[in-house]
CSV table of C-alpha atoms in Angstrom, one decimal:
chain,number,residue,atom,x,y,z
A,1,MET,CA,-183.2,49.7,83.5
A,2,GLU,CA,-179.5,49.9,84.7
A,3,GLU,CA,-177.5,52.5,83.1
A,4,ASN,CA,-174.1,51.3,81.7
A,5,THR,CA,-171.4,53.9,82.4
A,6,LEU,CA,-168.1,53.7,80.7
A,7,VAL,CA,-165.5,55.0,83.1
A,8,GLY,CA,-162.6,56.7,81.3
A,9,LEU,CA,-159.1,56.2,82.5
A,10,PRO,CA,-157.0,59.2,83.6
A,11,LEU,CA,-155.5,61.0,80.7
A,12,LEU,CA,-152.8,63.6,80.5
A,13,GLY,CA,-154.0,67.1,81.4
A,14,GLY,CA,-157.1,65.7,83.1
A,15,LYS,CA,-157.8,65.7,86.8
A,16,ALA,CA,-156.6,62.6,88.6
A,17,PRO,CA,-159.6,60.7,90.1
A,18,ASP,CA,-159.9,61.3,93.8
A,19,PHE,CA,-159.9,58.3,96.1
A,20,GLU,CA,-159.7,57.4,99.8
A,21,ALA,CA,-157.5,54.5,100.6
A,22,VAL,CA,-156.0,52.7,103.5
A,23,THR,CA,-152.2,53.1,103.6
A,24,THR,CA,-149.3,52.3,105.8
A,25,GLN,CA,-149.6,55.9,107.1
A,26,GLY,CA,-153.3,56.0,107.7
A,27,THR,CA,-156.2,56.6,105.5
A,28,LEU,CA,-155.3,59.1,102.8
A,29,ARG,CA,-157.1,60.8,100.0
A,30,LEU,CA,-155.6,62.0,96.7
A,31,SER,CA,-156.8,65.5,97.6
A,32,ASP,CA,-154.6,65.4,100.7
A,33,PHE,CA,-151.7,65.9,98.3
A,34,GLU,CA,-153.0,69.1,96.7
A,35,GLY,CA,-150.3,71.7,96.7
A,36,SER,CA,-147.5,69.2,96.2
A,37,TRP,CA,-146.4,67.2,93.2
A,38,LEU,CA,-147.1,63.5,93.6
A,39,VAL,CA,-145.6,60.4,92.2
A,40,LEU,CA,-148.3,57.7,92.5
A,41,PHE,CA,-146.8,54.4,91.5
A,42,SER,CA,-148.0,50.8,91.6
A,43,HIS,CA,-146.0,47.6,92.0
A,44,PRO,CA,-147.2,44.0,91.4
A,45,ALA,CA,-146.6,42.5,94.8
A,46,ASP,CA,-144.8,42.7,98.1
A,47,PHE,CA,-141.9,40.3,98.8
A,48,THR,CA,-141.0,40.1,95.2
A,49,PRO,CA,-137.5,40.8,93.8
A,50,VAL,CA,-137.9,43.6,91.2
A,51,CYS,CA,-140.4,45.4,93.4
A,52,THR,CA,-138.0,45.3,96.3
A,53,THR,CA,-135.2,46.9,94.2
A,54,GLU,CA,-137.7,49.6,93.0
A,55,PHE,CA,-138.8,50.4,96.6
A,56,MET,CA,-135.2,50.8,97.6
A,57,ALA,CA,-134.5,53.0,94.6
A,58,PHE,CA,-137.6,55.1,95.3
A,59,SER,CA,-136.4,55.6,98.9
A,60,GLU,CA,-133.0,56.7,97.5
A,61,ILE,CA,-134.6,59.6,95.6
A,62,TYR,CA,-137.1,60.5,98.4
A,63,GLU,CA,-135.0,63.5,99.6
A,64,GLU,CA,-134.4,64.7,96.0
A,65,LEU,CA,-138.2,64.5,95.5
A,66,LYS,CA,-138.9,66.5,98.7
A,67,LYS,CA,-136.5,69.2,97.4
A,68,ARG,CA,-138.8,69.4,94.4
A,69,ASN,CA,-142.0,69.6,96.5
A,70,THR,CA,-142.9,66.1,95.4
A,71,GLU,CA,-144.4,63.3,97.5
A,72,LEU,CA,-144.3,59.6,96.9
A,73,LEU,CA,-147.3,57.2,97.2
A,74,GLY,CA,-147.0,53.5,96.4
A,75,LEU,CA,-149.7,51.0,95.7
A,76,SER,CA,-150.3,47.3,95.4
A,77,VAL,CA,-153.2,45.0,96.0
A,78,ASP,CA,-151.5,43.5,99.1
A,79,SER,CA,-152.8,44.2,102.6
A,80,VAL,CA,-151.5,46.8,105.1
A,81,SER,CA,-150.1,43.9,107.2
A,82,SER,CA,-148.2,42.6,104.1
A,83,HIS,CA,-146.8,46.1,103.4
A,84,ILE,CA,-145.7,46.6,107.0
A,85,ALA,CA,-144.0,43.2,107.1
A,86,TRP,CA,-142.3,43.8,103.8
A,87,ILE,CA,-140.9,47.3,104.6
A,88,ARG,CA,-139.7,46.0,108.0
A,89,ASN,CA,-138.0,43.2,106.1
A,90,VAL,CA,-136.4,45.6,103.6
A,91,GLU,CA,-135.1,47.7,106.5
A,92,GLU,CA,-133.8,44.7,108.4
A,93,LYS,CA,-132.2,42.8,105.5
A,94,MET,CA,-131.2,45.5,103.1
A,95,GLY,CA,-130.8,48.5,105.5
A,96,VAL,CA,-133.1,50.7,103.6
A,97,LYS,CA,-135.9,52.6,105.3
A,98,ILE,CA,-139.1,53.1,103.2
A,99,PRO,CA,-140.3,56.6,104.2
A,100,PHE,CA,-143.4,57.0,102.0
A,101,PRO,CA,-146.9,55.6,102.4
A,102,ILE,CA,-148.1,52.5,100.5
A,103,ILE,CA,-151.8,52.0,99.6
A,104,ALA,CA,-153.3,48.6,100.4
A,105,ASP,CA,-155.7,48.3,97.5
A,106,LEU,CA,-157.3,45.0,98.5
A,107,ASN,CA,-160.5,45.7,96.6
A,108,LYS,CA,-158.7,47.1,93.6
A,109,GLU,CA,-160.7,50.3,93.8
A,110,VAL,CA,-157.8,52.7,93.1
A,111,SER,CA,-156.2,50.2,90.7
A,112,LYS,CA,-159.3,50.2,88.5
A,113,LYS,CA,-159.7,54.0,88.6
A,114,PHE,CA,-156.1,54.4,87.3
A,115,GLY,CA,-156.0,51.5,84.9
A,116,MET,CA,-153.3,49.7,86.8
A,117,ILE,CA,-154.4,46.1,86.1
A,118,HIS,CA,-153.5,44.8,82.6
A,119,PRO,CA,-155.0,41.3,82.3
A,120,ALA,CA,-152.6,40.1,79.7
A,121,GLN,CA,-149.8,40.7,82.2
A,122,SER,CA,-151.7,39.7,85.3
A,123,LYS,CA,-155.4,39.4,86.2
A,124,THR,CA,-154.9,40.1,89.9
A,125,GLU,CA,-151.7,42.3,90.3
A,126,THR,CA,-151.0,45.8,89.1
A,127,VAL,CA,-148.4,46.4,86.5
A,128,ARG,CA,-145.7,49.0,87.2
A,129,CYS,CA,-147.5,52.3,86.7
A,130,VAL,CA,-146.3,55.8,87.4
A,131,PHE,CA,-148.6,58.8,87.5
A,132,ILE,CA,-147.0,62.1,88.0
A,133,ILE,CA,-149.6,64.5,89.3
A,134,ASP,CA,-149.2,68.2,89.8
A,135,PRO,CA,-150.2,70.4,92.7
A,136,GLU,CA,-153.6,71.0,91.1
A,137,SER,CA,-154.2,67.2,90.9
A,138,LYS,CA,-153.8,67.2,87.1
A,139,VAL,CA,-152.1,64.1,85.6
A,140,ARG,CA,-148.9,65.3,83.8
A,141,THR,CA,-147.2,62.0,82.9
A,142,ILE,CA,-148.2,58.4,82.8
A,143,LEU,CA,-145.7,55.5,82.5
A,144,TYR,CA,-146.5,51.8,82.2
A,145,TYR,CA,-143.7,49.3,82.7
A,146,PRO,CA,-144.1,45.5,82.5
A,147,LEU,CA,-143.8,43.2,85.5
A,148,THR,CA,-140.3,42.2,84.4
A,149,THR,CA,-138.7,45.6,84.0
A,150,GLY,CA,-137.8,47.8,87.0
A,151,ARG,CA,-138.3,51.5,86.5
A,152,ASN,CA,-135.5,54.2,86.2
A,153,MET,CA,-135.4,56.7,89.0
A,154,LYS,CA,-133.2,59.1,87.1
A,155,GLU,CA,-135.9,59.3,84.4
A,156,ILE,CA,-138.6,60.0,86.9
A,157,LEU,CA,-136.6,62.8,88.5
A,158,ARG,CA,-135.8,64.1,85.0
A,159,ILE,CA,-139.5,64.2,84.0
A,160,ILE,CA,-140.4,66.1,87.2
A,161,ASP,CA,-137.5,68.6,86.5
A,162,ALA,CA,-138.8,69.0,83.0
A,163,LEU,CA,-142.4,69.6,84.0
A,164,GLN,CA,-141.5,72.0,86.7
A,165,THR,CA,-139.2,73.9,84.2
A,166,THR,CA,-142.0,74.0,81.7
A,167,ASP,CA,-144.5,75.4,84.3
A,168,LYS,CA,-142.0,78.0,85.6
A,169,HIS,CA,-140.6,79.3,82.3
A,170,LYS,CA,-143.3,78.4,79.8
A,171,VAL,CA,-140.9,76.4,77.6
A,172,ALA,CA,-140.7,72.9,76.3
A,173,THR,CA,-137.8,70.5,76.8
A,174,PRO,CA,-136.2,68.6,73.9
A,175,ALA,CA,-135.2,64.9,73.7
A,176,ASN,CA,-132.7,63.8,76.3
A,177,TRP,CA,-133.0,67.1,78.2
A,178,ASN,CA,-131.4,67.5,81.6
A,179,PRO,CA,-131.4,70.5,83.9
A,180,GLY,CA,-129.0,73.2,82.6
A,181,ASP,CA,-129.5,72.2,78.9
A,182,PRO,CA,-131.1,74.6,76.5
A,183,VAL,CA,-134.8,74.5,76.4
A,184,VAL,CA,-137.2,74.7,73.4
A,185,VAL,CA,-139.0,78.0,72.8
A,186,PRO,CA,-142.7,77.4,72.1
A,187,PRO,CA,-143.2,77.6,68.3
A,188,PRO,CA,-144.9,80.7,66.9
A,189,GLY,CA,-148.6,80.6,66.4
A,190,THR,CA,-149.0,83.1,63.6
A,191,THR,CA,-147.2,83.9,60.3
A,192,GLU,CA,-146.2,87.3,61.8
A,193,GLN,CA,-144.6,85.6,64.8
A,194,ALA,CA,-142.9,83.1,62.6
A,195,GLU,CA,-141.4,86.0,60.6
A,196,GLU,CA,-140.1,87.6,63.8
A,197,ARG,CA,-138.9,84.5,65.4
A,198,THR,CA,-135.5,84.2,63.8
A,199,LYS,CA,-134.7,87.8,64.8
A,200,GLU,CA,-135.5,87.3,68.5
A,201,GLY,CA,-132.0,86.2,69.5
A,202,TYR,CA,-132.7,82.5,70.0
A,203,ASP,CA,-130.6,79.7,68.7
A,204,CYS,CA,-132.8,78.8,65.8
A,205,LYS,CA,-132.4,76.0,63.4
A,206,ASP,CA,-135.5,77.3,61.6
A,207,TRP,CA,-138.6,79.4,62.6
A,208,TYR,CA,-140.2,76.4,64.4
A,209,LEU,CA,-137.2,75.0,66.2
A,210,CYS,CA,-135.5,77.5,68.5
A,211,PHE,CA,-133.6,76.9,71.7
A,212,LYS,CA,-132.6,79.2,74.6
A,213,LYS,CA,-130.6,78.9,77.8
A,214,LEU,CA,-132.5,79.6,80.9
B,1,MET,CA,-167.9,35.1,109.9
B,2,LEU,CA,-164.6,36.9,109.7
B,3,GLN,CA,-163.7,39.0,112.7
B,4,GLU,CA,-163.7,42.7,111.7
B,5,ALA,CA,-160.1,44.1,111.7
B,6,VAL,CA,-159.5,47.2,113.7
B,7,ILE,CA,-157.4,49.5,111.6
B,8,ALA,CA,-155.0,51.5,113.6
B,9,LEU,CA,-154.9,55.2,112.8
B,10,PRO,CA,-151.8,57.3,113.0
B,11,CYS,CA,-153.3,60.0,115.1
B,12,VAL,CA,-155.9,58.2,117.2
B,13,SER,CA,-155.2,54.8,118.8
B,14,PRO,CA,-157.8,52.0,119.0
B,15,ASP,CA,-158.8,53.0,122.5
B,16,GLY,CA,-159.8,56.5,121.2
B,17,LYS,CA,-156.9,58.4,122.7
B,18,PRO,CA,-154.6,60.6,120.5
B,19,THR,CA,-151.2,59.1,119.7
B,20,LYS,CA,-148.0,61.1,119.9
B,21,SER,CA,-148.6,62.3,116.3
B,22,GLY,CA,-152.1,63.3,117.3
B,23,ILE,CA,-150.9,65.2,120.3
B,24,ALA,CA,-148.4,67.1,118.2
B,25,LYS,CA,-151.3,68.3,116.0
B,26,LEU,CA,-153.5,69.1,118.9
B,27,SER,CA,-150.7,71.1,120.5
B,28,ALA,CA,-150.3,73.0,117.2
B,29,LEU,CA,-153.9,74.1,117.6
B,30,LYS,CA,-153.6,75.3,121.2
B,31,SER,CA,-153.0,78.9,120.3
B,32,GLY,CA,-156.1,79.0,118.1
B,33,ALA,CA,-157.8,77.9,114.9
B,34,SER,CA,-155.3,77.1,112.1
B,35,THR,CA,-155.1,75.9,108.6
B,36,PRO,CA,-153.6,72.5,107.8
B,37,LYS,CA,-150.6,74.3,106.3
B,38,ALA,CA,-150.0,76.2,109.5
B,39,VAL,CA,-150.2,73.0,111.5
B,40,ALA,CA,-147.7,71.3,109.1
B,41,ASP,CA,-145.3,74.3,109.5
B,42,ILE,CA,-145.5,74.0,113.3
B,43,THR,CA,-145.3,70.2,113.6
B,44,GLY,CA,-142.9,69.6,110.7
B,45,HIS,CA,-145.2,66.8,109.5
B,46,PRO,CA,-145.9,66.5,105.8
B,47,LEU,CA,-149.0,68.4,104.7
B,48,PHE,CA,-150.8,65.3,103.5
B,49,ARG,CA,-150.3,63.6,106.9
B,50,VAL,CA,-151.7,66.7,108.6
B,51,ARG,CA,-154.8,66.8,106.4
B,52,SER,CA,-155.4,63.1,107.1
B,53,GLY,CA,-154.6,63.4,110.8
B,54,LEU,CA,-156.9,66.3,111.3
B,55,ARG,CA,-159.8,64.3,109.8
B,56,GLU,CA,-159.1,61.5,112.3
B,57,LEU,CA,-159.0,64.0,115.1
B,58,VAL,CA,-162.3,65.5,114.0
B,59,ASN,CA,-163.9,62.1,113.8
B,60,ALA,CA,-162.6,61.4,117.3
B,61,GLY,CA,-164.2,64.6,118.6
B,62,PHE,CA,-160.9,66.4,119.6
B,63,VAL,CA,-161.0,68.9,116.7
B,64,LYS,CA,-163.6,70.7,114.7
B,65,GLN,CA,-163.4,72.2,111.3
B,66,VAL,CA,-164.6,75.8,110.8
B,67,ASP,CA,-164.4,76.8,107.1
B,68,ASP,CA,-160.8,76.1,106.1
B,69,LYS,CA,-159.4,76.1,109.6
B,70,TYR,CA,-159.4,73.6,112.5
B,71,GLN,CA,-159.7,74.3,116.2
B,72,LEU,CA,-159.7,72.3,119.4
B,73,THR,CA,-163.0,71.1,120.9
B,74,PRO,CA,-163.3,71.2,124.7
B,75,GLU,CA,-162.3,67.5,124.8
B,76,GLY,CA,-159.3,68.2,122.6
B,77,ASP,CA,-158.3,71.2,124.7
B,78,LYS,CA,-158.2,69.1,127.9
B,79,LEU,CA,-155.6,66.8,126.3
B,80,VAL,CA,-153.0,69.5,125.7
B,81,PRO,CA,-151.9,71.5,128.7
């Protein structure tokens, strides 16, 4: 009797599923990126307008990502030949070089592992997903954007800055945080700590909501 | 029947010879067994490309893996003076 296995999609804090895929820069595995942060993102199709603006925008933040020890890896279900033709077209017509690899997920193996195909949007193309994966291959942020809405690069950079700040300083970041803004001190876990919290020199609105400058 | 596509690899060309990128990695191993990180530091290539490239070079017989390091095989050694 065949065993039915329900495959869970990647969740925050869990290990990103490993894969081996053909890309425009050779065959790559997710594990090849261990030790770096990774922005794994999908786009619906090559030679389409919103995707082209996104690829140019990702290229514009490529150097900023490298400063943050972060690599970029794109994906669509198009072939390697299509990817190569498209990025050559973008360079020729728009003057923007695409420096990062793009997965050619023809058999949708990676797309399915990461839940990138949403049938109500498209049965064949991936939606605009972003998986931010840390150096230990843990999924730290997941974004899903519809086919019609291009992503915001400033937000992606901001999320990476926030996550790296959290990891380095063991703090949280409040709404609309940007580097240099006060960060949130983790809330106390005991009544004793709560009692002490407002005496610890932080900018406290109350015992559970305290800020500090890094 | 569809003709099988030959997928070009960054470090090993379809004729089995190392590409410029492959030679760079082989050269980085000339002085002895090294980790992928050390090869990346010498070549300036991104670490993920080095890991992938070393796999190709192992499959092509120019490099072998010993624990967490890589070293040239006799065939690989011949390619880098």
